[in-house]
PDB file of C-alpha atoms in Angstrom:
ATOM      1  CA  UNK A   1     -18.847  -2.790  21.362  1.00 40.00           C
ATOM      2  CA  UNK A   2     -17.055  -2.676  18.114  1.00 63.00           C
ATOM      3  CA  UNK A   3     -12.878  -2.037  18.132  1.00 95.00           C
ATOM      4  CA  UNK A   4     -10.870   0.157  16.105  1.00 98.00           C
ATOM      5  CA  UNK A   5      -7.423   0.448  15.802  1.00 98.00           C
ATOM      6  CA  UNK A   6      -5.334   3.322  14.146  1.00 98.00           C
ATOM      7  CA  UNK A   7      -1.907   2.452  13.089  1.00 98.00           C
ATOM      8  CA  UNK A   8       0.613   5.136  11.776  1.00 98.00           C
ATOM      9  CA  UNK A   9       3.712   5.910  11.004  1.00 98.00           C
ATOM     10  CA  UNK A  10       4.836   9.759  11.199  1.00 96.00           C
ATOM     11  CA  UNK A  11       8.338  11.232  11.172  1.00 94.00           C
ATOM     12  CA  UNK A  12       7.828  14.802  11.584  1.00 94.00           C
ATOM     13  CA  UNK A  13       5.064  14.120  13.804  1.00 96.00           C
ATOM     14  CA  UNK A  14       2.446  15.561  11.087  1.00 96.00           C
ATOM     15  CA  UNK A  15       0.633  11.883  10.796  1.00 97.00           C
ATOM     16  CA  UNK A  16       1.084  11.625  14.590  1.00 97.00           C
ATOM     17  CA  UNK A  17      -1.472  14.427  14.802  1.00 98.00           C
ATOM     18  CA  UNK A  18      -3.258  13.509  12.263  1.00 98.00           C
ATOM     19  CA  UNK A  19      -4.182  10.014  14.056  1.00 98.00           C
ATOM     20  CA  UNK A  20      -4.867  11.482  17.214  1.00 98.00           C
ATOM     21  CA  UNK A  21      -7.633  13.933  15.776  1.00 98.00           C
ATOM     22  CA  UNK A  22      -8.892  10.790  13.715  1.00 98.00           C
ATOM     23  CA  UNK A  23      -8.975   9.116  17.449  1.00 98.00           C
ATOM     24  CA  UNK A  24     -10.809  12.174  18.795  1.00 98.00           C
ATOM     25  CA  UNK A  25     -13.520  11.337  15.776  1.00 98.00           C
ATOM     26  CA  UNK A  26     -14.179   7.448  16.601  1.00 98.00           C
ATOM     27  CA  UNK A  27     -14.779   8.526  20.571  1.00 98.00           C
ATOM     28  CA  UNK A  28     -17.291  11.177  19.724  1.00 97.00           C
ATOM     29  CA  UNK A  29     -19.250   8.411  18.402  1.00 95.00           C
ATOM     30  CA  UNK A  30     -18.724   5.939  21.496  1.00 95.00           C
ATOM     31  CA  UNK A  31     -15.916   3.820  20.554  1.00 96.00           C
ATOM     32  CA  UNK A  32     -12.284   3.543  22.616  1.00 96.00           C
ATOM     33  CA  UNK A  33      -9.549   2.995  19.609  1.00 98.00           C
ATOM     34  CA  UNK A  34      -6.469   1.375  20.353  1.00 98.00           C
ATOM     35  CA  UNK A  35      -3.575   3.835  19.099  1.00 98.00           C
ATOM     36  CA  UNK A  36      -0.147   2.797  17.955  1.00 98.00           C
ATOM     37  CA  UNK A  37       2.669   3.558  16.315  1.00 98.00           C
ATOM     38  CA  UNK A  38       3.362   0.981  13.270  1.00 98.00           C
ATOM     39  CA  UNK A  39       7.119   0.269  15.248  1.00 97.00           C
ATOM     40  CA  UNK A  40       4.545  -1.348  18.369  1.00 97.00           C
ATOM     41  CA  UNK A  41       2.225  -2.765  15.902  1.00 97.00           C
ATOM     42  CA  UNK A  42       2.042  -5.921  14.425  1.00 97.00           C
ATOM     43  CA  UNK A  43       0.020  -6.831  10.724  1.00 98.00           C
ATOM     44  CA  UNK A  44      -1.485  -9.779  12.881  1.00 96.00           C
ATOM     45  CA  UNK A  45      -3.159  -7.516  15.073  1.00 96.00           C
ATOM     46  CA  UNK A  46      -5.210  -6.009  12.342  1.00 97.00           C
ATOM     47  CA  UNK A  47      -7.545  -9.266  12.461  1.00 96.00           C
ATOM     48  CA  UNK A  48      -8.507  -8.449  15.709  1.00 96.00           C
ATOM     49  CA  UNK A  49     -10.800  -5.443  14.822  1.00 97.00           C
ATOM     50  CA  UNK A  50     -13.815  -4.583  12.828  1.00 97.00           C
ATOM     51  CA  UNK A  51     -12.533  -0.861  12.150  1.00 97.00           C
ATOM     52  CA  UNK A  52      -8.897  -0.352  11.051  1.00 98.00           C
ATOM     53  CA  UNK A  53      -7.558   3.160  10.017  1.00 98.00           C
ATOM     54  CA  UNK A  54      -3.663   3.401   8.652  1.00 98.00           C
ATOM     55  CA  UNK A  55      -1.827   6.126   8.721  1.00 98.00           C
ATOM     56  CA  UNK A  56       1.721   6.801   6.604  1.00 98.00           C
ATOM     57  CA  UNK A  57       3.032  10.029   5.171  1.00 97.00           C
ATOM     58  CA  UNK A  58       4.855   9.487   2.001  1.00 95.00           C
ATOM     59  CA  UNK A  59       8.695   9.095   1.560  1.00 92.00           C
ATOM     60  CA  UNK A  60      10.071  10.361  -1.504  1.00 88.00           C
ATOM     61  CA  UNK A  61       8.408  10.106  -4.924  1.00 88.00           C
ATOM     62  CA  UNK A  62       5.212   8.398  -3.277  1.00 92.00           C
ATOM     63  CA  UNK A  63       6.741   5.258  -1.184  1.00 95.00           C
ATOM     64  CA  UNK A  64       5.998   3.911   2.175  1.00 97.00           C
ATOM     65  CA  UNK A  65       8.144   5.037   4.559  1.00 96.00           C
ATOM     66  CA  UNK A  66      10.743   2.607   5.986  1.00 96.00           C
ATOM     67  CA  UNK A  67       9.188   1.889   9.350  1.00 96.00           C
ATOM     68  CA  UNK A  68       6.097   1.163   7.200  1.00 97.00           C
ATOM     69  CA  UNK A  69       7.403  -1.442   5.269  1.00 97.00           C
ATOM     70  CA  UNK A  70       7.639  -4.465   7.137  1.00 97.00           C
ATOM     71  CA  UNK A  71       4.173  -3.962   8.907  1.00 98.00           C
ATOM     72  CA  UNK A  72       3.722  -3.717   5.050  1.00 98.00           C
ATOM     73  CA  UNK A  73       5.251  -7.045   3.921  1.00 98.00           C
ATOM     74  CA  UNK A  74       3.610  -8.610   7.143  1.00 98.00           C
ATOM     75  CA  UNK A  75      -0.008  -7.770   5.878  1.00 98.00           C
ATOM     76  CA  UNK A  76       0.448 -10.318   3.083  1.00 97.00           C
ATOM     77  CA  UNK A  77      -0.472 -12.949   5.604  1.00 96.00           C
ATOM     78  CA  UNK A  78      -3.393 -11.748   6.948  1.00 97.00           C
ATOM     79  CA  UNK A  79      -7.119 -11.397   5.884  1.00 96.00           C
ATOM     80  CA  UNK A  80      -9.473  -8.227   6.367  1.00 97.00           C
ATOM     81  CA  UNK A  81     -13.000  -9.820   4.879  1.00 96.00           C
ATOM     82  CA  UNK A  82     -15.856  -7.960   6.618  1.00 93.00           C
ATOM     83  CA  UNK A  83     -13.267  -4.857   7.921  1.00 96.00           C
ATOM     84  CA  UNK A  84     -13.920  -1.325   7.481  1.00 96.00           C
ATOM     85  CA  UNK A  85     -11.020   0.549   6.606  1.00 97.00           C
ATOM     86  CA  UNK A  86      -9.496   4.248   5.764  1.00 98.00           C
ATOM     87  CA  UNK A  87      -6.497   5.676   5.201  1.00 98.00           C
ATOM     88  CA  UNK A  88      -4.716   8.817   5.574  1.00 98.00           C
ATOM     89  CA  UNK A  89      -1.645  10.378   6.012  1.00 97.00           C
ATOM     90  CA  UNK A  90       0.486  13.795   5.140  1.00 96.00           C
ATOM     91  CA  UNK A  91       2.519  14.226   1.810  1.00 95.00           C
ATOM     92  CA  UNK A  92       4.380  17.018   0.083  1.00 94.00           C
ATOM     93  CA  UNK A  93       3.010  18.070  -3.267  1.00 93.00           C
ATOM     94  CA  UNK A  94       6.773  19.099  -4.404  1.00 91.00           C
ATOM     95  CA  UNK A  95       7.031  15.471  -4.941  1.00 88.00           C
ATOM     96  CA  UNK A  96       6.041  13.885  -8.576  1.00 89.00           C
ATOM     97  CA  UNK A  97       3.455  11.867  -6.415  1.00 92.00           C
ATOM     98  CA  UNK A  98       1.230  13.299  -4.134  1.00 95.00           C
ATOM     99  CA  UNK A  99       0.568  11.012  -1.173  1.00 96.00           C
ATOM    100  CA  UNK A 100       1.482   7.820  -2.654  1.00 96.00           C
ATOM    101  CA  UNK A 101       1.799   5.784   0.471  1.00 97.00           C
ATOM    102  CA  UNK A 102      -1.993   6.328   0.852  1.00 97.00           C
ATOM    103  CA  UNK A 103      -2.675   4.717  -2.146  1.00 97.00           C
ATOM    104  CA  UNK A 104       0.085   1.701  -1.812  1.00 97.00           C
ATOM    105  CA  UNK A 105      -2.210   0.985   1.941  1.00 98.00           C
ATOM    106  CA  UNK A 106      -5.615   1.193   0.365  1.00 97.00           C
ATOM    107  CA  UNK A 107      -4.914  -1.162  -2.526  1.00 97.00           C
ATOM    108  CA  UNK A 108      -3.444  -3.678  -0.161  1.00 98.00           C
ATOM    109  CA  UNK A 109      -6.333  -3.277   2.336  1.00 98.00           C
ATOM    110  CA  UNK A 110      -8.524  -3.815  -1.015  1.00 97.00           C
ATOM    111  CA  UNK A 111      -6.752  -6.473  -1.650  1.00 97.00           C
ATOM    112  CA  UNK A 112      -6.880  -8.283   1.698  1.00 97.00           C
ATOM    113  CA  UNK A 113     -10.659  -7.727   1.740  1.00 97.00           C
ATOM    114  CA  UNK A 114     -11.225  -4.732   3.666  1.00 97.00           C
ATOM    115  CA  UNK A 115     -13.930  -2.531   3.006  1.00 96.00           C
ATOM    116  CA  UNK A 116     -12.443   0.972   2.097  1.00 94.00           C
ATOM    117  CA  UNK A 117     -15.183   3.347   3.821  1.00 77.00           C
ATOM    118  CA  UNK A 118     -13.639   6.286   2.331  1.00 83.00           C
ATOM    119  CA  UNK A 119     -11.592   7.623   0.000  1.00 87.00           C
ATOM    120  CA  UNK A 120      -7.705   8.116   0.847  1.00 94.00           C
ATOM    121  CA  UNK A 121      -7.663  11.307   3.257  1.00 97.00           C
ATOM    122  CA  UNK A 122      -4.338  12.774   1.772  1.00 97.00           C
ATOM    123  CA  UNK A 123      -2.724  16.968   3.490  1.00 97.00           C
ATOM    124  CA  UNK A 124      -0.193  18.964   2.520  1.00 96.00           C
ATOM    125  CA  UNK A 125       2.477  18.339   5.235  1.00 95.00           C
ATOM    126  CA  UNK A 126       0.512  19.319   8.222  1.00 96.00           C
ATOM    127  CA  UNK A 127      -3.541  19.598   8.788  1.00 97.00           C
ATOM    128  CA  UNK A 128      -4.789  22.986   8.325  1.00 97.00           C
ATOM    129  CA  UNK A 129      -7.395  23.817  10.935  1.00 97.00           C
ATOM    130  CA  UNK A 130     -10.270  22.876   8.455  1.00 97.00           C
ATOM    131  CA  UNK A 131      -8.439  19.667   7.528  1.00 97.00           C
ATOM    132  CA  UNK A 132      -8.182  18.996  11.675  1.00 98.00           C
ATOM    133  CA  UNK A 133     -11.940  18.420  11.389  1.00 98.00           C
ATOM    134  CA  UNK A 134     -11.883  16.578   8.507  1.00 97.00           C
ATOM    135  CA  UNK A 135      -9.715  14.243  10.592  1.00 98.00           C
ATOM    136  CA  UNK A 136     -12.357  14.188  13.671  1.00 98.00           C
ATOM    137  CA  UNK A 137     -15.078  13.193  10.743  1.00 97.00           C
ATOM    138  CA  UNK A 138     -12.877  10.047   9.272  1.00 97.00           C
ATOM    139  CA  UNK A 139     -12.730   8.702  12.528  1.00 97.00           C
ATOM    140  CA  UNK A 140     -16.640   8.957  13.441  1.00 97.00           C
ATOM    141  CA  UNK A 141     -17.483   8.310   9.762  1.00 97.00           C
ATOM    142  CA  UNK A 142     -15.753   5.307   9.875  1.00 97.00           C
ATOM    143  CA  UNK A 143     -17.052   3.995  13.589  1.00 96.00           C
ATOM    144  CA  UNK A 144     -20.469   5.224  12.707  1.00 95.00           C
ATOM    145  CA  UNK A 145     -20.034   2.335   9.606  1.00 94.00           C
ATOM    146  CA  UNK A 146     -19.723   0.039  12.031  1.00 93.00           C
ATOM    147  CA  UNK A 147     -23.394  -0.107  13.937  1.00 81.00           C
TER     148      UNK A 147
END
């Protein structure tokens, strides 16, 4: 059976949410994924899994978010080649950039090799009922990609 993790980081517990809905997607389609906060994870892990899904709302004017940052650095010495990926996470439009974390993670999964499923799933602060099931349908979209 193919493995995907889902590794966040959320402060107000927005991105939290987020990742569990994502998690309710990839077991509709008949996977188990391993859940975890980025402050349990470890960038090494990543290479144990065909699916990988980050998660990060944005800090200020579109940076990772501290807790983010050395799972961030860590990811330089790892390689994704043959991974699916995503990322999403919640940002706040009041800012000059709108979900810039989500960007930062997807060029550096590009950049490790990772095949970016879909595009960077960015919400305004907290999902909006529609935007719950757009969370479900990232995480069997991107466990369906993997059979």
């Amino acid at each position: 059976m193919s493995s995907i993790i889902i590794v966040y980081a959320s402060m107000t517990g927005n991105t939290e949410e987020m990742a569990e809905l994502i998690a309710e997607g990839v077991r509709s389609a008949g996977i188990e994924p391993v859940l975890k906060s980025v402050l349990d994870a470890s960038a090494s892990e990543l290479e144990q899994y065909a699916g990988i899904i980050l998660g990060a709302y944005t800090w200020g004017d579109g940076d990772l978010p501290d807790e983010m940052l050395d799972f961030y650095e860590e990811m330089d010495d790892i390689r994704l080649a043959g991974r699916k990926a995503a990322v999403f996470g919640s940002a706040d439009s009041s800012y000059p950039v709108y979900g810039g974390a989500v960007d930062t993670l997807l060029d550096k999964l590009k950049e490790l090799g990772a095949e970016v499923e879909l595009e960077g799933f960015k919400v305004e602060l907290s999902p909006s009922l529609g935007e719950k099931e757009q969370c479900r349908q990232l995480g069997s979209k991107l466990a369906a990609s993997l059979s």
